[in-house]
Coordinates of C-alpha atoms in Angstrom, one line a residue:
M450 CA -123.2 -50.7 71.7
I451 CA -124.1 -47.7 73.3
F452 CA -124.6 -44.5 71.3
Y453 CA -126.1 -40.8 72.5
V454 CA -127.8 -38.9 71.0
A455 CA -128.3 -34.9 72.2
F456 CA -130.3 -32.6 71.5
D457 CA -130.3 -28.8 72.3
D458 CA -132.2 -26.0 72.0
T459 CA -135.2 -26.7 70.0
D460 CA -137.7 -24.8 71.2
T461 CA -139.1 -21.4 72.0
L462 CA -140.6 -19.3 75.2
D463 CA -144.4 -19.7 74.1
C464 CA -144.2 -22.7 71.8
G465 CA -145.7 -24.8 74.8
R466 CA -143.6 -27.7 74.6
G467 CA -139.6 -27.7 75.7
T468 CA -136.7 -29.1 74.0
G469 CA -137.2 -32.9 76.3
K470 CA -140.7 -33.6 74.9
L471 CA -138.4 -33.8 71.3
A472 CA -135.8 -35.8 73.4
R473 CA -138.9 -38.8 74.3
W474 CA -140.1 -38.2 70.9
F475 CA -136.6 -39.6 68.9
A476 CA -137.1 -42.8 70.9
D477 CA -139.9 -43.3 67.8
K478 CA -137.6 -42.6 65.5
L479 CA -135.2 -45.6 66.2
P480 CA -133.9 -47.7 63.1
A481 CA -135.1 -51.2 63.2
G482 CA -132.9 -52.6 66.2
C483 CA -132.3 -49.7 68.0
R484 CA -133.6 -48.3 71.1
Q485 CA -133.3 -46.5 73.5
L486 CA -133.3 -46.9 76.5
M487 CA -133.0 -43.8 78.8
V488 CA -133.5 -40.0 78.3
V489 CA -131.1 -37.9 80.6
R490 CA -131.5 -34.1 81.0
Q491 CA -129.1 -31.9 82.1
Q492 CA -128.4 -29.3 83.7
L493 CA -126.1 -26.4 82.6
L494 CA -125.1 -22.4 83.5
Q495 CA -127.5 -20.2 84.0
A496 CA -126.4 -16.1 83.7
P497 CA -126.3 -12.9 82.4
G498 CA -124.4 -13.4 78.3
I499 CA -126.4 -17.0 78.1
P500 CA -129.2 -16.8 75.8
M501 CA -131.8 -19.9 77.1
T502 CA -135.4 -20.3 76.6
S503 CA -136.2 -21.3 80.6
H504 CA -133.4 -23.2 82.4
N505 CA -130.6 -23.4 80.3
S506 CA -130.3 -27.2 79.8
S507 CA -130.3 -29.7 77.4
L508 CA -131.1 -33.8 76.4
C509 CA -129.6 -37.1 75.5
C510 CA -130.7 -40.1 74.6
V511 CA -129.1 -42.7 75.5
I512 CA -129.3 -45.3 72.3
E513 CA -128.8 -49.4 71.9
A514 CA -127.7 -50.2 69.2
P515 CA -125.8 -53.6 66.9
D516 CA -123.1 -51.9 66.4
E517 CA -121.0 -49.0 65.3
S518 CA -122.3 -49.2 61.4
F519 CA -125.6 -47.7 63.2
R520 CA -124.1 -44.2 63.6
E521 CA -124.7 -42.8 60.0
E522 CA -128.7 -43.5 60.1
L523 CA -128.4 -42.1 64.3
I524 CA -127.7 -39.2 63.0
Q525 CA -129.8 -38.2 59.5
K526 CA -133.1 -39.9 61.7
A527 CA -131.8 -37.5 64.8
A528 CA -131.7 -34.2 62.7
A529 CA -134.9 -35.4 60.2
H530 CA -136.3 -35.7 64.5
I531 CA -135.0 -31.6 64.9
E532 CA -136.5 -30.3 61.1
N533 CA -139.8 -32.0 61.8
H534 CA -140.0 -30.0 65.3
F535 CA -138.1 -27.6 66.4
F536 CA -139.3 -24.5 66.1
E537 CA -139.1 -21.2 64.5
G538 CA -136.2 -18.2 66.6
S539 CA -135.1 -21.4 69.0
D540 CA -131.3 -22.3 67.7
P541 CA -130.9 -26.6 67.7
G542 CA -127.9 -28.7 68.4
L543 CA -127.5 -31.9 67.6
C544 CA -124.6 -34.1 68.9
V545 CA -124.1 -38.4 67.7
A546 CA -121.5 -40.0 70.2
S547 CA -120.9 -43.7 70.6
E548 CA -119.2 -45.0 73.7
N549 CA -116.5 -46.3 71.6
D550 CA -115.6 -42.4 70.8
N551 CA -112.7 -41.2 73.0
L552 CA -114.7 -39.0 74.6
E553 CA -112.9 -37.9 78.4
Q554 CA -112.7 -34.0 76.3
L555 CA -116.6 -33.7 76.6
I556 CA -116.7 -34.6 80.1
A557 CA -114.7 -32.0 80.8
F558 CA -116.0 -29.4 78.3
G559 CA -119.9 -30.6 79.7
L560 CA -118.5 -30.2 83.4
K561 CA -116.7 -26.9 82.1
C562 CA -120.3 -26.0 80.8
T563 CA -121.7 -26.3 84.2
T564 CA -120.0 -23.8 85.6
S565 CA -118.6 -21.2 83.0
I566 CA -119.7 -19.4 80.0
T567 CA -118.1 -21.6 76.9
T568 CA -118.7 -21.0 73.1
Q569 CA -119.0 -22.5 69.9
E570 CA -115.7 -22.4 68.9
E571 CA -114.6 -24.3 72.3
A572 CA -117.2 -27.2 71.5
R573 CA -116.0 -27.9 67.7
S574 CA -113.2 -27.9 68.7
L575 CA -113.6 -30.8 70.3
A576 CA -115.5 -33.0 68.3
K577 CA -112.7 -34.7 66.4
N578 CA -114.6 -37.7 65.7
I579 CA -118.2 -37.2 66.3
H580 CA -120.7 -35.2 65.0
L581 CA -121.9 -32.1 65.8
S582 CA -124.0 -30.1 63.3
G583 CA -126.3 -26.4 63.7
H584 CA -130.1 -26.4 62.8
G585 CA -130.8 -22.5 62.4
G586 CA -131.1 -20.0 64.1
T587 CA -127.4 -18.9 65.9
N588 CA -126.6 -23.3 65.6
D589 CA -125.6 -21.8 70.3
G590 CA -127.6 -25.2 70.4
I591 CA -124.2 -27.1 69.5
I592 CA -122.4 -26.4 73.0
G593 CA -125.4 -27.5 75.1
A594 CA -125.8 -30.9 73.1
L595 CA -122.0 -31.4 73.0
A596 CA -121.8 -30.9 77.0
A597 CA -125.1 -33.7 77.3
V598 CA -123.7 -36.2 75.1
G599 CA -119.9 -35.4 77.7
L600 CA -122.6 -35.1 81.3
T601 CA -124.9 -38.4 80.0
H602 CA -121.0 -40.4 79.1
Y603 CA -119.7 -39.0 83.1
G604 CA -122.3 -40.3 84.7
E605 CA -122.3 -38.4 87.4
S606 CA -124.8 -35.7 86.2
G607 CA -128.3 -35.5 85.1
R608 CA -131.1 -36.8 86.1
I609 CA -133.5 -39.4 84.3
V610 CA -136.4 -37.9 82.2
D611 CA -137.3 -41.7 80.5
F612 CA -136.1 -44.8 81.6
G613 CA -137.8 -47.9 79.5
S614 CA -140.7 -47.5 79.8
I615 CA -141.3 -45.6 83.1
R616 CA -144.2 -43.5 81.6
E617 CA -146.9 -46.1 81.3
L618 CA -147.4 -47.4 85.1
A619 CA -149.8 -46.2 87.2
R620 CA -149.7 -42.0 88.6
K621 CA -149.2 -43.9 92.5
T622 CA -147.1 -47.1 92.0
T623 CA -145.3 -49.2 94.6
A624 CA -140.8 -48.8 95.0
G625 CA -142.2 -53.1 94.1

């Protein structure tokens, strides 16, 4: 079964790395029997009135797990991962959902986040039966984390930033 584990706003302008690295590093924290299939970067609206570190993007890890029983352990490990790697001054958010959850409203929310300003209240109202949590600062990262799950599940949005062993390939590699 597929789980979506999304992170947003775990960095600051001067910290030296972004949320993308935190998301990619999550593969090393997965429970036995799970594997990270890919990490997808989602671009959200950049506009005055939206606080952001640099580009207002969020990241979603697509995790393959044997079954639904891994949900709670994934939530615990993802929250601990944020606690270990976020930077003071950021507003981290976490969202964890599975392919079996009703994600249609999250798709609509994610699409809205690419064109309009949204609120934490909107995000929380949609997070029925899925995990959504803030881990510091204003907790505004819950907006991007929820949007990343919806957009990644939608499948027509985002850019893959990690896939299998792609980072182990030589710098120049043929498509074959």
